[in-house]
Structure formats: C-alpha cells, structure tokens
C-alpha cells in the first residue's frame, strides 16, 4: 500500500513540475535545467515505487534516448528550444514506450493547435518577425494527459 501512496505522491510532484514548466515557458520561453533535472532524477524513484522490472526500465531509458535524439534534431534545425528537448526526454523516463508514443502524439496535437493559435494571433496583431512558440505547454499537456490516465486507471 505504501508504494501506491508513494507512486501517487511522485505523480503529483511530476504534474506540478509540468505545470510550472508550462507557466514559466509561457512567460520566459525557457525551461530551466534544474526543472528538467528534477523531472529526470525523480523517475528512478517512480520506477522503484511502481515496481517496474529491470527490463521495463531499460525500455523506458531507451525510449527516452530516442526521444532526446529526435528532438535534438529539431533543436539543431532551429525548430525547438533546448529546454523543450530535455523536458520531453526527461518526461519519457516516466512512461513505458507505448505510453511515451501516446504522449508524443498528444504533444504533437497540442503543439499544432498551440502553434496555429499563436501564428494566427501574431498575424492578427500584425507583429513583425517570427512568433515564438512556448512548446513546453504542449509537452506538459501530453505528459499531464498520460499522468491523468495512469492516475484514473488506479480506480478502474
């Protein structure tokens, strides 16, 4: 029973960190390394509390590496910030590969809607230059939906 409570606490902390990341990204267009490090370093505690097997942990770490490499390519192409890349990879440490894929799909949809909205607003206001997109909002949204599903599935 203690693992269930501890798992819930860790999921709550992660949810809070994701909300903080989204709010700070909206305000400053940055996601701090400290926040990303906290997300990454809490994952092993979650693995322990949720009683993941060594094989499952290896798959989650491998998925996080793949997410990091894919998102790093978008960073080098100038399409995404470094904090966004690190947050997505750190978040992938929390979920099995199938949930990480779901998170990436949700993140992409949220990011597309966010981008369309910001670009439309940018054009409506006739602002010069290229609009900035706080993609941490989309990353947090995808992660929060997966977390909510995991939390609610405990009661099913």
Short mmCIF file of C-alpha atoms in Angstrom, two decimals:
data_model
loop_
_atom_site.label_atom_id
_atom_site.label_comp_id
_atom_site.label_asym_id
_atom_site.label_seq_id
_atom_site.Cartn_x
_atom_site.Cartn_y
_atom_site.Cartn_z
CA UNK A 1 0.00 0.00 0.00
CA UNK A 2 2.86 2.38 0.72
CA UNK A 3 4.09 2.02 -2.87
CA UNK A 4 0.67 3.10 -4.15
CA UNK A 5 0.75 6.21 -1.95
CA UNK A 6 4.37 6.99 -2.82
CA UNK A 7 3.65 6.47 -6.52
CA UNK A 8 0.72 8.88 -6.26
CA UNK A 9 2.87 11.47 -4.50
CA UNK A 10 5.56 11.21 -7.17
CA UNK A 11 2.97 11.53 -9.94
CA UNK A 12 1.60 14.62 -8.18
CA UNK A 13 5.09 16.13 -7.97
CA UNK A 14 5.61 15.43 -11.67
CA UNK A 15 2.27 17.04 -12.52
CA UNK A 16 3.25 20.12 -10.50
CA UNK A 17 6.64 20.31 -12.25
CA UNK A 18 4.92 20.08 -15.65
CA UNK A 19 2.53 22.90 -14.77
CA UNK A 20 5.47 25.01 -13.58
CA UNK A 21 7.35 24.25 -16.81
CA UNK A 22 4.36 25.32 -18.92
CA UNK A 23 3.77 28.55 -16.99
CA UNK A 24 7.45 29.53 -16.98
CA UNK A 25 7.74 28.69 -20.69
CA UNK A 26 4.76 30.95 -21.47
CA UNK A 27 6.35 33.80 -19.51
CA UNK A 28 10.02 33.43 -20.46
CA UNK A 29 10.21 30.96 -23.37
CA UNK A 30 12.70 28.92 -21.34
CA UNK A 31 12.59 25.73 -19.30
CA UNK A 32 15.36 25.57 -16.71
CA UNK A 33 17.91 22.81 -16.49
CA UNK A 34 17.09 22.49 -12.77
CA UNK A 35 13.46 21.68 -13.54
CA UNK A 36 14.44 19.19 -16.25
CA UNK A 37 16.96 17.59 -13.90
CA UNK A 38 14.30 17.27 -11.18
CA UNK A 39 11.95 15.52 -13.63
CA UNK A 40 14.73 13.15 -14.72
CA UNK A 41 16.03 12.40 -11.21
CA UNK A 42 12.58 11.65 -9.81
CA UNK A 43 12.00 8.97 -12.46
CA UNK A 44 14.13 6.28 -10.72
CA UNK A 45 12.15 6.82 -7.50
CA UNK A 46 8.98 6.35 -9.53
CA UNK A 47 10.38 3.17 -11.10
CA UNK A 48 11.05 1.80 -7.63
CA UNK A 49 7.66 2.82 -6.23
CA UNK A 50 5.77 1.49 -9.25
CA UNK A 51 7.84 -1.72 -9.13
CA UNK A 52 8.99 -1.68 -12.73
CA UNK A 53 11.23 -4.58 -13.72
CA UNK A 54 14.78 -4.07 -14.93
CA UNK A 55 13.66 -4.89 -18.48
CA UNK A 56 10.89 -2.30 -18.34
CA UNK A 57 13.33 0.32 -17.05
CA UNK A 58 15.76 -0.44 -19.88
CA UNK A 59 12.96 0.08 -22.40
CA UNK A 60 11.94 3.38 -20.79
CA UNK A 61 15.52 4.65 -20.81
CA UNK A 62 15.91 3.55 -24.44
CA UNK A 63 12.69 5.35 -25.38
CA UNK A 64 13.92 8.49 -23.60
CA UNK A 65 17.18 8.34 -25.55
CA UNK A 66 15.24 8.04 -28.82
CA UNK A 67 13.02 10.99 -27.83
CA UNK A 68 16.12 13.02 -26.97
CA UNK A 69 17.80 12.24 -30.29
CA UNK A 70 14.68 13.01 -32.34
CA UNK A 71 14.04 16.25 -30.50
CA UNK A 72 17.73 17.20 -30.60
CA UNK A 73 17.45 17.11 -34.40
CA UNK A 74 14.61 19.64 -34.17
CA UNK A 75 16.78 21.77 -31.87
CA UNK A 76 19.65 21.76 -34.35
CA UNK A 77 17.21 22.67 -37.12
CA UNK A 78 16.16 25.68 -35.03
CA UNK A 79 12.61 24.41 -34.54
CA UNK A 80 12.68 23.77 -30.80
CA UNK A 81 14.49 25.06 -27.73
CA UNK A 82 16.99 23.03 -25.75
CA UNK A 83 14.84 23.08 -22.62
CA UNK A 84 11.96 21.58 -24.60
CA UNK A 85 14.21 18.77 -25.83
CA UNK A 86 15.42 17.96 -22.32
CA UNK A 87 11.93 18.13 -20.81
CA UNK A 88 10.49 15.74 -23.41
CA UNK A 89 13.33 13.26 -22.85
CA UNK A 90 13.12 13.51 -19.05
CA UNK A 91 9.36 13.01 -19.21
CA UNK A 92 9.81 9.92 -21.39
CA UNK A 93 11.71 8.33 -18.48
CA UNK A 94 8.42 8.14 -16.59
CA UNK A 95 6.41 6.15 -19.10
CA UNK A 96 6.65 2.76 -20.82
CA UNK A 97 7.32 3.05 -24.57
CA UNK A 98 3.66 2.67 -25.60
CA UNK A 99 2.67 5.50 -23.23
CA UNK A 100 5.59 7.59 -24.48
CA UNK A 101 4.28 7.21 -28.03
CA UNK A 102 0.81 8.27 -26.87
CA UNK A 103 2.39 11.23 -25.09
CA UNK A 104 4.26 12.25 -28.25
CA UNK A 105 1.06 12.08 -30.30
CA UNK A 106 -0.84 14.15 -27.74
CA UNK A 107 2.08 16.57 -27.53
CA UNK A 108 2.13 16.94 -31.31
CA UNK A 109 -1.60 17.65 -31.48
CA UNK A 110 -1.37 20.16 -28.62
CA UNK A 111 1.70 21.73 -30.23
CA UNK A 112 -0.06 22.03 -33.57
CA UNK A 113 -3.09 23.71 -32.03
CA UNK A 114 -0.85 25.99 -29.96
CA UNK A 115 1.25 26.93 -32.97
CA UNK A 116 -1.76 27.64 -35.18
CA UNK A 117 -3.28 29.81 -32.47
CA UNK A 118 -0.11 31.79 -31.85
CA UNK A 119 0.61 32.26 -35.57
CA UNK A 120 -2.97 33.44 -36.15
CA UNK A 121 -2.74 35.86 -33.22
CA UNK A 122 0.66 37.08 -34.44
CA UNK A 123 -0.76 37.82 -37.89
CA UNK A 124 -3.97 39.33 -36.50
CA UNK A 125 -1.88 41.79 -34.47
CA UNK A 126 0.41 42.46 -37.49
CA UNK A 127 3.50 41.78 -35.43
CA UNK A 128 6.78 41.70 -37.34
CA UNK A 129 9.13 38.73 -37.24
CA UNK A 130 8.65 35.11 -36.44
CA UNK A 131 6.37 34.22 -33.50
CA UNK A 132 7.83 32.30 -30.56
CA UNK A 133 6.05 29.12 -29.51
CA UNK A 134 6.23 28.04 -25.84
CA UNK A 135 6.35 24.34 -26.75
CA UNK A 136 6.76 23.41 -23.10
CA UNK A 137 2.99 23.93 -22.89
CA UNK A 138 2.43 21.16 -25.45
CA UNK A 139 4.96 18.87 -23.77
CA UNK A 140 3.34 19.43 -20.39
CA UNK A 141 -0.12 18.85 -21.88
CA UNK A 142 0.87 15.49 -23.35
CA UNK A 143 2.51 14.41 -20.12
CA UNK A 144 -0.39 15.56 -17.96
CA UNK A 145 -2.93 13.62 -20.03
CA UNK A 146 -0.87 10.42 -19.69
CA UNK A 147 -0.45 11.05 -15.96
CA UNK A 148 -4.19 11.61 -15.57
CA UNK A 149 -4.88 8.32 -17.36
CA UNK A 150 -2.44 6.47 -15.11
CA UNK A 151 -3.95 8.04 -12.00
CA UNK A 152 -7.55 7.36 -13.03
CA UNK A 153 -6.74 3.78 -14.09
CA UNK A 154 -5.87 3.02 -10.46
CA UNK A 155 -9.58 3.33 -9.68
CA UNK A 156 -10.84 1.23 -12.59
#
